[in-house]
mmCIF file of C-alpha atoms in Angstrom:
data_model
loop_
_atom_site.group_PDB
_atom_site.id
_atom_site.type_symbol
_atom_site.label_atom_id
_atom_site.label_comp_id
_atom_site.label_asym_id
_atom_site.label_seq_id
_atom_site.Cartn_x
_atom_site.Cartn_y
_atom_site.Cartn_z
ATOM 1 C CA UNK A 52 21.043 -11.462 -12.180
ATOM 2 C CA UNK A 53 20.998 -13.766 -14.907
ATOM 3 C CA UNK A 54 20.525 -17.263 -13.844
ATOM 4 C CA UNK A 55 24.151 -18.642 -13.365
ATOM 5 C CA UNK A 56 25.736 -19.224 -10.503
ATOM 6 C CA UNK A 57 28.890 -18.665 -10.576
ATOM 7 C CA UNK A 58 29.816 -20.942 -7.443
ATOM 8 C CA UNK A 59 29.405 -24.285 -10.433
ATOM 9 C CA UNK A 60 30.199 -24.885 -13.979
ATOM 10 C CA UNK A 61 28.900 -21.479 -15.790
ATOM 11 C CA UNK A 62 29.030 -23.564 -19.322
ATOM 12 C CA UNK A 63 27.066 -26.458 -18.026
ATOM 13 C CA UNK A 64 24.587 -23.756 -16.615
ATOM 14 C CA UNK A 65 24.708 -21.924 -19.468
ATOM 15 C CA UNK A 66 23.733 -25.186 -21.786
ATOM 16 C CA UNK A 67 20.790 -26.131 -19.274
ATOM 17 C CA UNK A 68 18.982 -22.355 -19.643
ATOM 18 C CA UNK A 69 19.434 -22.756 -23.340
ATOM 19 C CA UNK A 70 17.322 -26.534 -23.088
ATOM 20 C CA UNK A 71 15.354 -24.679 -20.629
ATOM 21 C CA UNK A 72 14.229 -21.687 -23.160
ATOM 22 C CA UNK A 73 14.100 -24.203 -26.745
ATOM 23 C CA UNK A 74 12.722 -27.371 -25.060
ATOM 24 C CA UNK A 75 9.940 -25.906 -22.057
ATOM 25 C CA UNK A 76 9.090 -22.551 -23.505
ATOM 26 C CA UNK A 77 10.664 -20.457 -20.796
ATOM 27 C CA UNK A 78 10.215 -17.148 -20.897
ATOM 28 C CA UNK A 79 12.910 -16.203 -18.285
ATOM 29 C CA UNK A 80 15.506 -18.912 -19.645
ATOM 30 C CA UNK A 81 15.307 -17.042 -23.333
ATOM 31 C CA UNK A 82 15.921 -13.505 -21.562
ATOM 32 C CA UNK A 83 18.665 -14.874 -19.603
ATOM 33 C CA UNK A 84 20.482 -16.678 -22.503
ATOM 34 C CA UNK A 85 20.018 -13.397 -24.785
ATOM 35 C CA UNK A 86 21.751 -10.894 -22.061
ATOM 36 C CA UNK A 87 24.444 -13.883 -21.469
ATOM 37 C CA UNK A 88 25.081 -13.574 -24.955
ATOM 38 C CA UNK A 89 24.701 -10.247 -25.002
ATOM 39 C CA UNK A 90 27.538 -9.416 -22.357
ATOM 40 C CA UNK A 91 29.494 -12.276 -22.905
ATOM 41 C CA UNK A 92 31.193 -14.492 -19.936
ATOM 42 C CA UNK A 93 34.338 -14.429 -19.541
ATOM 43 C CA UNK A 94 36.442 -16.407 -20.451
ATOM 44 C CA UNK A 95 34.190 -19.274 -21.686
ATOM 45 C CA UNK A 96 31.285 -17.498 -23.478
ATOM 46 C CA UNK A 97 32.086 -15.050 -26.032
ATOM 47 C CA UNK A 98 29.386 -11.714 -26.659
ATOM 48 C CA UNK A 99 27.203 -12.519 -29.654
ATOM 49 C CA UNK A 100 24.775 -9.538 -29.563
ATOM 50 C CA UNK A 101 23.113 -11.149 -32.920
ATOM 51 C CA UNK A 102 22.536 -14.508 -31.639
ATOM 52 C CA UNK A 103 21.323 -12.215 -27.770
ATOM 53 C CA UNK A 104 18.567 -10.665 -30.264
ATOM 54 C CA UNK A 105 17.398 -13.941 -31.087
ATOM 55 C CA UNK A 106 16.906 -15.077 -27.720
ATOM 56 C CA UNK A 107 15.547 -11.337 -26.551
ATOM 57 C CA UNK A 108 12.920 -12.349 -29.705
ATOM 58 C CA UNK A 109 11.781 -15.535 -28.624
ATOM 59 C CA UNK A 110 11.600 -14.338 -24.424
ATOM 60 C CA UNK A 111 9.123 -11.842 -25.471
ATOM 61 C CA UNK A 112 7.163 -14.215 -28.147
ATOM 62 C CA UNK A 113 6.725 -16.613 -24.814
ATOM 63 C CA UNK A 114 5.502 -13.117 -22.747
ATOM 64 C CA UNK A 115 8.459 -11.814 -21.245
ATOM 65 C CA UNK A 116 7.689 -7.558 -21.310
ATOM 66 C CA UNK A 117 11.577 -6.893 -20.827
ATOM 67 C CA UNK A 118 12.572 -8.849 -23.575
ATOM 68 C CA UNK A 119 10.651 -7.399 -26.574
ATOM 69 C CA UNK A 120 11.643 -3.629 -24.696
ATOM 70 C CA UNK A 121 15.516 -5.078 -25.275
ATOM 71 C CA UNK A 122 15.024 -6.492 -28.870
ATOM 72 C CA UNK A 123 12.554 -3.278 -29.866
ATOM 73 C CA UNK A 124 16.083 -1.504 -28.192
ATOM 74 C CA UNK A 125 18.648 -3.290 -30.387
ATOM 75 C CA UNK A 126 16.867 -3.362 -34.051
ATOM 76 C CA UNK A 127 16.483 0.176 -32.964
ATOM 77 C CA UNK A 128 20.028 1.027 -32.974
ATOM 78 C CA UNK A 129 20.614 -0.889 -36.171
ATOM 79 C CA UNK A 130 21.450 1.155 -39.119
ATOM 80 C CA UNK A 131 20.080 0.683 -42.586
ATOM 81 C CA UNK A 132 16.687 -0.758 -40.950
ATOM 82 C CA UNK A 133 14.118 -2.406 -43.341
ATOM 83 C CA UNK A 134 10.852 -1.619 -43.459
ATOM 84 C CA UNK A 135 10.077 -4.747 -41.789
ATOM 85 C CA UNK A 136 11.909 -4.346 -38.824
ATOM 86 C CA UNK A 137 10.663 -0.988 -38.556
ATOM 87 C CA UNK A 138 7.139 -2.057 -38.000
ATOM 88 C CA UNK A 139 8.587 -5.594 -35.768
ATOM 89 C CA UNK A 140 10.320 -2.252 -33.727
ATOM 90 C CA UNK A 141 7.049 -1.321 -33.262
ATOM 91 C CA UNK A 142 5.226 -4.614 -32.375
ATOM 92 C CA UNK A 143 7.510 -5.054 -30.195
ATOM 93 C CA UNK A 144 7.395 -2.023 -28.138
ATOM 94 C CA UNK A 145 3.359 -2.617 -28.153
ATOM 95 C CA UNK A 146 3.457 -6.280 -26.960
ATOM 96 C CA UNK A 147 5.890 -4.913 -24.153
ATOM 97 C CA UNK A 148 3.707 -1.807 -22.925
ATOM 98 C CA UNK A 149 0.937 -4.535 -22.982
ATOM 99 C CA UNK A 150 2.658 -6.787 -20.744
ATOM 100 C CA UNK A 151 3.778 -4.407 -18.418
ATOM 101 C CA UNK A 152 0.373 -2.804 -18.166
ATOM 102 C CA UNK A 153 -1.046 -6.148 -17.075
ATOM 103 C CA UNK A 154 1.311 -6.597 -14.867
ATOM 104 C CA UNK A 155 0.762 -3.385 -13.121
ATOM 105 C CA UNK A 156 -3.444 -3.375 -13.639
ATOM 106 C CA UNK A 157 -3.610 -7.174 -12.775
ATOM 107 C CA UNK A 158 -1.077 -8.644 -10.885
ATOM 108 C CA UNK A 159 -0.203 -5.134 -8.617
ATOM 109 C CA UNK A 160 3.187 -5.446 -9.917
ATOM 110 C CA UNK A 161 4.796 -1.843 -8.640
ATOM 111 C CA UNK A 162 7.633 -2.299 -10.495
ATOM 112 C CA UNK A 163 6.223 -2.807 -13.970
ATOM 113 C CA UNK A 164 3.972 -0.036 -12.816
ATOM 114 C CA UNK A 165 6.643 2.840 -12.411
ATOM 115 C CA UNK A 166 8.891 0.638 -15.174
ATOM 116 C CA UNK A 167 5.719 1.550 -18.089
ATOM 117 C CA UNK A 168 4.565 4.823 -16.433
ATOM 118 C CA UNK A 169 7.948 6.673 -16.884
ATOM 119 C CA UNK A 170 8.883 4.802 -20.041
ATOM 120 C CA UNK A 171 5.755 6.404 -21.614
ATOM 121 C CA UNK A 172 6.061 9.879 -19.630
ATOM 122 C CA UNK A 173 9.583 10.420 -20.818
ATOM 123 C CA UNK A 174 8.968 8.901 -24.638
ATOM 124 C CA UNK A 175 11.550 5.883 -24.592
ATOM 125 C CA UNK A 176 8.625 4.211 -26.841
ATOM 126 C CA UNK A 177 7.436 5.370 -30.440
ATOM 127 C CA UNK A 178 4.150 6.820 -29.000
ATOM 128 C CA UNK A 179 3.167 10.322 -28.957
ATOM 129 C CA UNK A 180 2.221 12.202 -25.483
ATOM 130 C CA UNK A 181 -1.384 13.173 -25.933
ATOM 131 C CA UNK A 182 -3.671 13.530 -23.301
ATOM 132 C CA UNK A 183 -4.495 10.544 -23.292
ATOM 133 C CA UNK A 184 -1.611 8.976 -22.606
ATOM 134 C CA UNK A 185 -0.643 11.769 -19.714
ATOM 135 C CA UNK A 186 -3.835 9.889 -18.327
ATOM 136 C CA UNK A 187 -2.747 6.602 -18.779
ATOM 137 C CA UNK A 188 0.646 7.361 -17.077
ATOM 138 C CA UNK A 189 -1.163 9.416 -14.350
ATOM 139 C CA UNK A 190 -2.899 6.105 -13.604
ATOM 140 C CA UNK A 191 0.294 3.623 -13.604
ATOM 141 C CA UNK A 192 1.998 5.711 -11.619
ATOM 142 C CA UNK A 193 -0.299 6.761 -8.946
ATOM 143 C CA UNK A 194 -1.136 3.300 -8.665
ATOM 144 C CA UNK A 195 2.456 2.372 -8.405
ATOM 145 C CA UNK A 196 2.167 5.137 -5.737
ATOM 146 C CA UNK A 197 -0.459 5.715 -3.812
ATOM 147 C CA UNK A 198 -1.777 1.613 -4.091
ATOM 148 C CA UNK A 199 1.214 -0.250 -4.112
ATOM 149 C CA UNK A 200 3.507 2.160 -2.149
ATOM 150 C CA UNK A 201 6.461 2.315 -4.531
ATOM 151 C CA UNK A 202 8.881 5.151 -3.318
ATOM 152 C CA UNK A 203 10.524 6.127 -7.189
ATOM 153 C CA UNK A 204 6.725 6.268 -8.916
ATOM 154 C CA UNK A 205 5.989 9.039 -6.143
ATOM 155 C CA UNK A 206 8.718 10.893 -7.073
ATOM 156 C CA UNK A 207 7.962 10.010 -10.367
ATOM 157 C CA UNK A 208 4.466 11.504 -9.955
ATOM 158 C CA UNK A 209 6.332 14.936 -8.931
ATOM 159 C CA UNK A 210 7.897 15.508 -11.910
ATOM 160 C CA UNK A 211 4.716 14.197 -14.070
ATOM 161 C CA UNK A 212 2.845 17.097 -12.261
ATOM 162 C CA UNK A 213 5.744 19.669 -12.869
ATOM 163 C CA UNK A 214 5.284 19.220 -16.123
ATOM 164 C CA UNK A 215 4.214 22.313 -18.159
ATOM 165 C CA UNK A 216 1.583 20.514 -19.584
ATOM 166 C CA UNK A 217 -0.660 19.860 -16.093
ATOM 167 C CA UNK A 218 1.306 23.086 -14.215
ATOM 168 C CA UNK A 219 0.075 21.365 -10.850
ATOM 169 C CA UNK A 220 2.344 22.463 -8.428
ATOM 170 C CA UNK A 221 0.494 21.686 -5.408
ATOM 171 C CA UNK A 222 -0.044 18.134 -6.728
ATOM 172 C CA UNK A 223 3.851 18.172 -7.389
ATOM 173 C CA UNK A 224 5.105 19.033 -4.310
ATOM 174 C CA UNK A 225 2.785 16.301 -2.400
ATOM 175 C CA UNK A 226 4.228 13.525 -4.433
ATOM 176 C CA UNK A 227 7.801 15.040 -3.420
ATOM 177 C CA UNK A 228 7.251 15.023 0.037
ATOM 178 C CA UNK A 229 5.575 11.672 0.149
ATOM 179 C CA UNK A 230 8.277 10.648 -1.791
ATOM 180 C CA UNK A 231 10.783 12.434 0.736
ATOM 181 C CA UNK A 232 9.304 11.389 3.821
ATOM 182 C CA UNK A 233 8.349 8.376 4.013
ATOM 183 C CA UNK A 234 9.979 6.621 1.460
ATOM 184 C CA UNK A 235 13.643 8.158 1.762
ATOM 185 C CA UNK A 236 14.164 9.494 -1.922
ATOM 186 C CA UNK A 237 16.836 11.839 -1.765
ATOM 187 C CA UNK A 238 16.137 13.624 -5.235
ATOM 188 C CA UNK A 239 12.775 14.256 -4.365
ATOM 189 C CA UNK A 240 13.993 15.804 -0.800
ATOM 190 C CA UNK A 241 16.429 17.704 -3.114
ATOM 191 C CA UNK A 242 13.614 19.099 -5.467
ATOM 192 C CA UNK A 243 11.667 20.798 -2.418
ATOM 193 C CA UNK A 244 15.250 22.132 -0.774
ATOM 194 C CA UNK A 245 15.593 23.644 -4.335
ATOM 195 C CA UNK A 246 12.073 25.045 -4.701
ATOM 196 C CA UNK A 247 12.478 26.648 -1.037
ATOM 197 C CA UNK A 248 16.206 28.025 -1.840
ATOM 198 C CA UNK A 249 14.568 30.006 -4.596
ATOM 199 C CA UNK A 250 11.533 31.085 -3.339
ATOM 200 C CA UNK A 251 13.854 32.378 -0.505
ATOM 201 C CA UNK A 252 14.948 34.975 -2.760
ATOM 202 C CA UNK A 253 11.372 36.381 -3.820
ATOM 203 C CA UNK A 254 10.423 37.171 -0.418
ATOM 204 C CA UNK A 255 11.808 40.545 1.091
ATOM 205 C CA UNK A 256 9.971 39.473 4.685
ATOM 206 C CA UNK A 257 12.317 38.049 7.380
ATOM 207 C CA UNK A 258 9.535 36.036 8.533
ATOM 208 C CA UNK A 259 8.477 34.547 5.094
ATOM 209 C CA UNK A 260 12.425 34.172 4.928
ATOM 210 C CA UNK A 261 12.929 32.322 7.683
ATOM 211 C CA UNK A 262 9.825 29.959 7.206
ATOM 212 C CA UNK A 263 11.453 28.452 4.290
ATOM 213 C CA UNK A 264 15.093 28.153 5.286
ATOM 214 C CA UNK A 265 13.494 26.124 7.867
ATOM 215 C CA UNK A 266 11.666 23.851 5.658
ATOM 216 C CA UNK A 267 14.760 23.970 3.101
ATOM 217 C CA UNK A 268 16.955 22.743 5.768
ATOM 218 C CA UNK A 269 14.097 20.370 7.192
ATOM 219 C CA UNK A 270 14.385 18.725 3.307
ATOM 220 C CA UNK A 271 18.193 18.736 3.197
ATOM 221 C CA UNK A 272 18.734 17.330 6.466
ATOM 222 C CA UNK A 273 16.566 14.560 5.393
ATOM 223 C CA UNK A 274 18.079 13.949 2.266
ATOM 224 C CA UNK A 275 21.849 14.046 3.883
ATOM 225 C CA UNK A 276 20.916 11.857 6.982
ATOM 226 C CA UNK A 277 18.396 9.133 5.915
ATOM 227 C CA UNK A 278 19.352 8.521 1.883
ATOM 228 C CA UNK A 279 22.536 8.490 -0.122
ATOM 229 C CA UNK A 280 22.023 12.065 -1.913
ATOM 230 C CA UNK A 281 25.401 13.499 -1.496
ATOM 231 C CA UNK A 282 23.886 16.924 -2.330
ATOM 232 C CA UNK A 283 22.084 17.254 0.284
ATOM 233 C CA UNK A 284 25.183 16.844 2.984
ATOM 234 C CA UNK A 285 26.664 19.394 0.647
ATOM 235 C CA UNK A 286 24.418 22.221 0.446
ATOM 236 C CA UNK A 287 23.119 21.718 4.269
ATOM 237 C CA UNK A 288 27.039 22.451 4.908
ATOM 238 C CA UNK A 289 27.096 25.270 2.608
ATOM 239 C CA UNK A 290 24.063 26.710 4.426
ATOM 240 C CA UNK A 291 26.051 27.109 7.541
ATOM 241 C CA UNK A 292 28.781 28.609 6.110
ATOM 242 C CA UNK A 293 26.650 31.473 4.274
ATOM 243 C CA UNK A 294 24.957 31.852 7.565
ATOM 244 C CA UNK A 295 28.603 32.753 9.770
ATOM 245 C CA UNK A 296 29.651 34.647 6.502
ATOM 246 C CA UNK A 297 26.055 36.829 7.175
ATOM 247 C CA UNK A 298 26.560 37.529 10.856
ATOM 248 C CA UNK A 299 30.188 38.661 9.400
ATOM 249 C CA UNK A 300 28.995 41.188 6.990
ATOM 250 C CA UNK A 301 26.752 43.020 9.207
ATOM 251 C CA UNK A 302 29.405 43.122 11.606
ATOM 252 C CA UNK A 303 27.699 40.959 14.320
ATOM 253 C CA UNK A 304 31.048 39.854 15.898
ATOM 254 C CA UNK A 305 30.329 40.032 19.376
ATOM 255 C CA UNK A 306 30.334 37.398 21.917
ATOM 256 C CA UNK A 307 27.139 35.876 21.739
ATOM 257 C CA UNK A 308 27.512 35.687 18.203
ATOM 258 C CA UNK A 309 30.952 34.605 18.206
ATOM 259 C CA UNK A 310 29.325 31.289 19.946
ATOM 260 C CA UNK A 311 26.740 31.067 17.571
ATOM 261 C CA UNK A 312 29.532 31.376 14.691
ATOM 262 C CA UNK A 313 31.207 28.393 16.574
ATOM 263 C CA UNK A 314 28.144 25.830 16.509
ATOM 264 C CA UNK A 315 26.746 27.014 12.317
ATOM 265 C CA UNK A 316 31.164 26.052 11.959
ATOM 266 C CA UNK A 317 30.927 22.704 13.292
ATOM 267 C CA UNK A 318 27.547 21.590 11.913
ATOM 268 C CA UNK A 319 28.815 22.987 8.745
ATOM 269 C CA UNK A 320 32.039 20.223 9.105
ATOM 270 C CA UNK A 321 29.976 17.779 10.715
ATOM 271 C CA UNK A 322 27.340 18.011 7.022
ATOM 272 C CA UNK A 323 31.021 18.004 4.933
ATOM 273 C CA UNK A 324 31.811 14.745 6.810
ATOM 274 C CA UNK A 325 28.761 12.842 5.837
ATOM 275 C CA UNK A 326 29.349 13.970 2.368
ATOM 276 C CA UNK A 327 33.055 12.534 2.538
ATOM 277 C CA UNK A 328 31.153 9.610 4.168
ATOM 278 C CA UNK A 329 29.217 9.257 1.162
ATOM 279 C CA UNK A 330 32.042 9.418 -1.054
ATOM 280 C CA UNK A 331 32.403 12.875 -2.254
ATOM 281 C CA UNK A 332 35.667 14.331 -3.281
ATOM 282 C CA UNK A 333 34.027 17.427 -2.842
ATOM 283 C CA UNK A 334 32.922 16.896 1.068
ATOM 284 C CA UNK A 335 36.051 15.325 1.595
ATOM 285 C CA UNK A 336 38.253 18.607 0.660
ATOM 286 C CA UNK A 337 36.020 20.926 2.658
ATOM 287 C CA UNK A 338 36.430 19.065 5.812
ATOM 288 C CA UNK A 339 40.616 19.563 4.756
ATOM 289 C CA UNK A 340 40.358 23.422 4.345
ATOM 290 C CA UNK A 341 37.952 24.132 7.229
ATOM 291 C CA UNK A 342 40.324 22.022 9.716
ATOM 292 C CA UNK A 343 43.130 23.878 8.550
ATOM 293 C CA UNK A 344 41.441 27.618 8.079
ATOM 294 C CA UNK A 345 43.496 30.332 10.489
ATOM 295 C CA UNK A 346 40.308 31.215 12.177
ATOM 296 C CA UNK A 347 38.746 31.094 15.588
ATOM 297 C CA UNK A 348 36.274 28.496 15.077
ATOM 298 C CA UNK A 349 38.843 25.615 14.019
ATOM 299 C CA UNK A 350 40.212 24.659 17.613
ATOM 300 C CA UNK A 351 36.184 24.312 18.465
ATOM 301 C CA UNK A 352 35.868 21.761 16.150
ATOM 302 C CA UNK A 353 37.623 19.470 18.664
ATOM 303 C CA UNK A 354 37.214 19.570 22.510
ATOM 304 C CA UNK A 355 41.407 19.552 23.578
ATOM 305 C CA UNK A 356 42.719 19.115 19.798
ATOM 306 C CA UNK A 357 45.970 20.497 18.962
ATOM 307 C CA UNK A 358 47.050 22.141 15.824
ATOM 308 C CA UNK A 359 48.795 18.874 14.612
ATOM 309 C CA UNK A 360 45.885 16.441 15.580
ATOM 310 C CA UNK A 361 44.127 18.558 13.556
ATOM 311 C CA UNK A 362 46.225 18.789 10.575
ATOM 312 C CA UNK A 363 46.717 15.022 10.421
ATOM 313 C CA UNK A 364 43.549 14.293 10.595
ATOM 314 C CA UNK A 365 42.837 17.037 7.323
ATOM 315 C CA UNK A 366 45.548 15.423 5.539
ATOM 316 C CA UNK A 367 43.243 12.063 5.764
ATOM 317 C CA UNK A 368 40.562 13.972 4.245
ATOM 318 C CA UNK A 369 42.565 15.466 1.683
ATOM 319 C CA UNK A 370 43.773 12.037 0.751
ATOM 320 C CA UNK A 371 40.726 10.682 0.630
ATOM 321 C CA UNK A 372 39.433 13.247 -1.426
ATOM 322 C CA UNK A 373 42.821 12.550 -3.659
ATOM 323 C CA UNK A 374 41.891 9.208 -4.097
ATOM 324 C CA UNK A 375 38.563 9.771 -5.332
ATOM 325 C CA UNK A 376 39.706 11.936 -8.047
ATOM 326 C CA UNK A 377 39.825 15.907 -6.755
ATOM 327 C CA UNK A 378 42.875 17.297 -8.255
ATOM 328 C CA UNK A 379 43.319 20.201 -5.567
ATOM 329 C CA UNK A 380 43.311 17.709 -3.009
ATOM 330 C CA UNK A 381 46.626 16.541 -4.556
ATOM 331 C CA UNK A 382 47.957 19.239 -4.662
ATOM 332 C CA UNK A 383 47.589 20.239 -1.084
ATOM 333 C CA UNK A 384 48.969 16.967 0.608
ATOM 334 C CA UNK A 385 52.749 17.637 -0.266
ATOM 335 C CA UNK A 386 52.807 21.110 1.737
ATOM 336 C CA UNK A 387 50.304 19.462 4.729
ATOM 337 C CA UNK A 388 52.678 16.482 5.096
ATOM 338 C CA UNK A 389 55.398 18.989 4.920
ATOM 339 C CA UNK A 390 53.444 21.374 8.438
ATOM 340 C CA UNK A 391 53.165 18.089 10.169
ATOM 341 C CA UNK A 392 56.529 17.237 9.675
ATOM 342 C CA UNK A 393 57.885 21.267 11.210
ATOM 343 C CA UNK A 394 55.507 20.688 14.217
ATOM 344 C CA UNK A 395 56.501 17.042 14.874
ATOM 345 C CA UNK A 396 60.297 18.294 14.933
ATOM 346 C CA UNK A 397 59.279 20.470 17.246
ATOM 347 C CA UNK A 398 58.361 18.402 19.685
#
């Protein structure tokens, strides 16, 4: 947002935040003007990133923590910098941290909480991680956390404790799940699938084994169903498939497990859909090949569906899956179209 609506007369707008940010001192109005400026409005206001810097200056003068992170941002990027600006760099970033850290301590801000905590963690700002600023970013973000109940700074707080400088795993995995659970990050539901898929691989028990696929697919079925990680829908798709392509390698092809082969194909398709859902070219082609695959488990995907249903119905996900950028999935529409067009002469 910033401060015009576009509804009205953006210039007359536009000349009112400017009086607003000279004549009242408004800390808002400045940072406003400067990112107008800075992106420009078509077509009446033209980008003017030195005249944005100026306004950036003056928003965080008047107290305004984004502002001097923006203008410590752009004299950053500017080449040949003098001395001076070097050091006004560095003013800037420390009035910023300053009024974020208020914000957070003081006014329970959660955003300015998590916005400092993983600006320092991840060293977008000149100073150095020492231990005591690992403290100081424990504190913002477990208070962004565990105080103001701010989804990102728990996840936030699982990679903090990932770190190989603390090595707390146990801590790590806490903030994921919190994270996870009960405030629907999907990376963080994504982090514990991935520790679980590997550790799946170090144990040689079927028990131990079959503990964690359960909580890997407990964590990716999360992640696919209740936030927008693509991933997730992916992988808990892929899982199925490995799992039919297991009982086919030790040769487990009898009847019972023929049914079982059956139900792992259509949750498979059913995961691939969400994914396509979602938007992913990738999801999108999958549910194309595994309605078309020559097997026994395709004409279960459907109660009653014939061949052609089917195949118009993949050609819609192959489009799809076109149209979002997956070369293969071109490819493969000319000879569906051209199947659908044998078995409709047939009729």
């Amino acid at each position: 947002m910033d401060g015009l609506n576009t509804s009205s007369n953006i210039k007359e707008q536009f000349e009112n935040l400017i009086e607003k940010c000279e004549r009242n001192d408004d800390d808002r109005a400045c940072f406003n003007v400067g990112k107008i400026l800075f992106q420009g409005k078509k077509p009446l206001i033209k980008p003017d990133k030195y005249r944005s810097l100026g306004f950036f200056e003056k928003s965080c003068e008047l107290g305004h923590g984004e502002g001097c992170a923006v203008a410590a941002q752009m004299l950053s990027l500017k080449d040949g910098k003098e001395f001076e600006e070097e050091e006004k760099i560095k003013q800037f970033w420390k009035r910023s941290n300053r009024l974020y850290e208020n914000e957070c301590l003081e006014n329970n801000n959660k955003i300015a909480c998590h916005t400092l905590g993983t600006r320092l963690f991840y060293g977008q700002t000149p100073e150095l991680l020492t231990t005591e600023l690992f403290s100081r970013v424990e504190k913002l973000l477990k208070k962004g956390c565990d105080e103001l109940e701010y989804g990102k700074s728990c996840h936030s707080l699982g990679v903090f404790y990932d770190h190989p400088a603390q090595k707390k795993k146990d801590l790590a995995l806490h903030y994921y799940d919190k994270s996870c659970k009960e405030h629907n990050n999907g990376d963080s539901c994504w982090t514990i699938a991935k520790v679980c898929e590997v550790d799946m691989f170090r144990f040689r028990e079927d028990q131990e084994k079959m503990k964690l696929q359960k909580k890997f697919l407990e964590y990716v079925n999360h992640g696919c169903n209740h936030t927008d990680h693509v991933l997730s829908c992916i992988h808990s798709g892929v899982h199925f498939i490995r799992e039919i392509n297991r009982i086919k390698q030790n040769n487990e092809d009898d009847y019972i497990n023929i049914k079982t082969e059956h139900k792992l194909y259509k949750n498979a398709y059913n995961y691939f859909v969400k994914a396509c859902n979602k938007d992913s070219p990738d999801g999108c082609y999958t549910c194309g090949n595994l309605l078309t695959q020559k097997n026994i488990h395709t004409k279960e995907l459907f109660d009653n569906s014939n061949q052609l249903e089917r195949l118009i119905l993949a050609k819609s996900y192959y489009q799809k899956a076109s149209d979002l950028g997956h070369d293969e999935a071109s490819k493969t529409i000319g000879p569906i179209e051209q199947q659908i067009h044998n078995l409709e002469s047939q009729l």
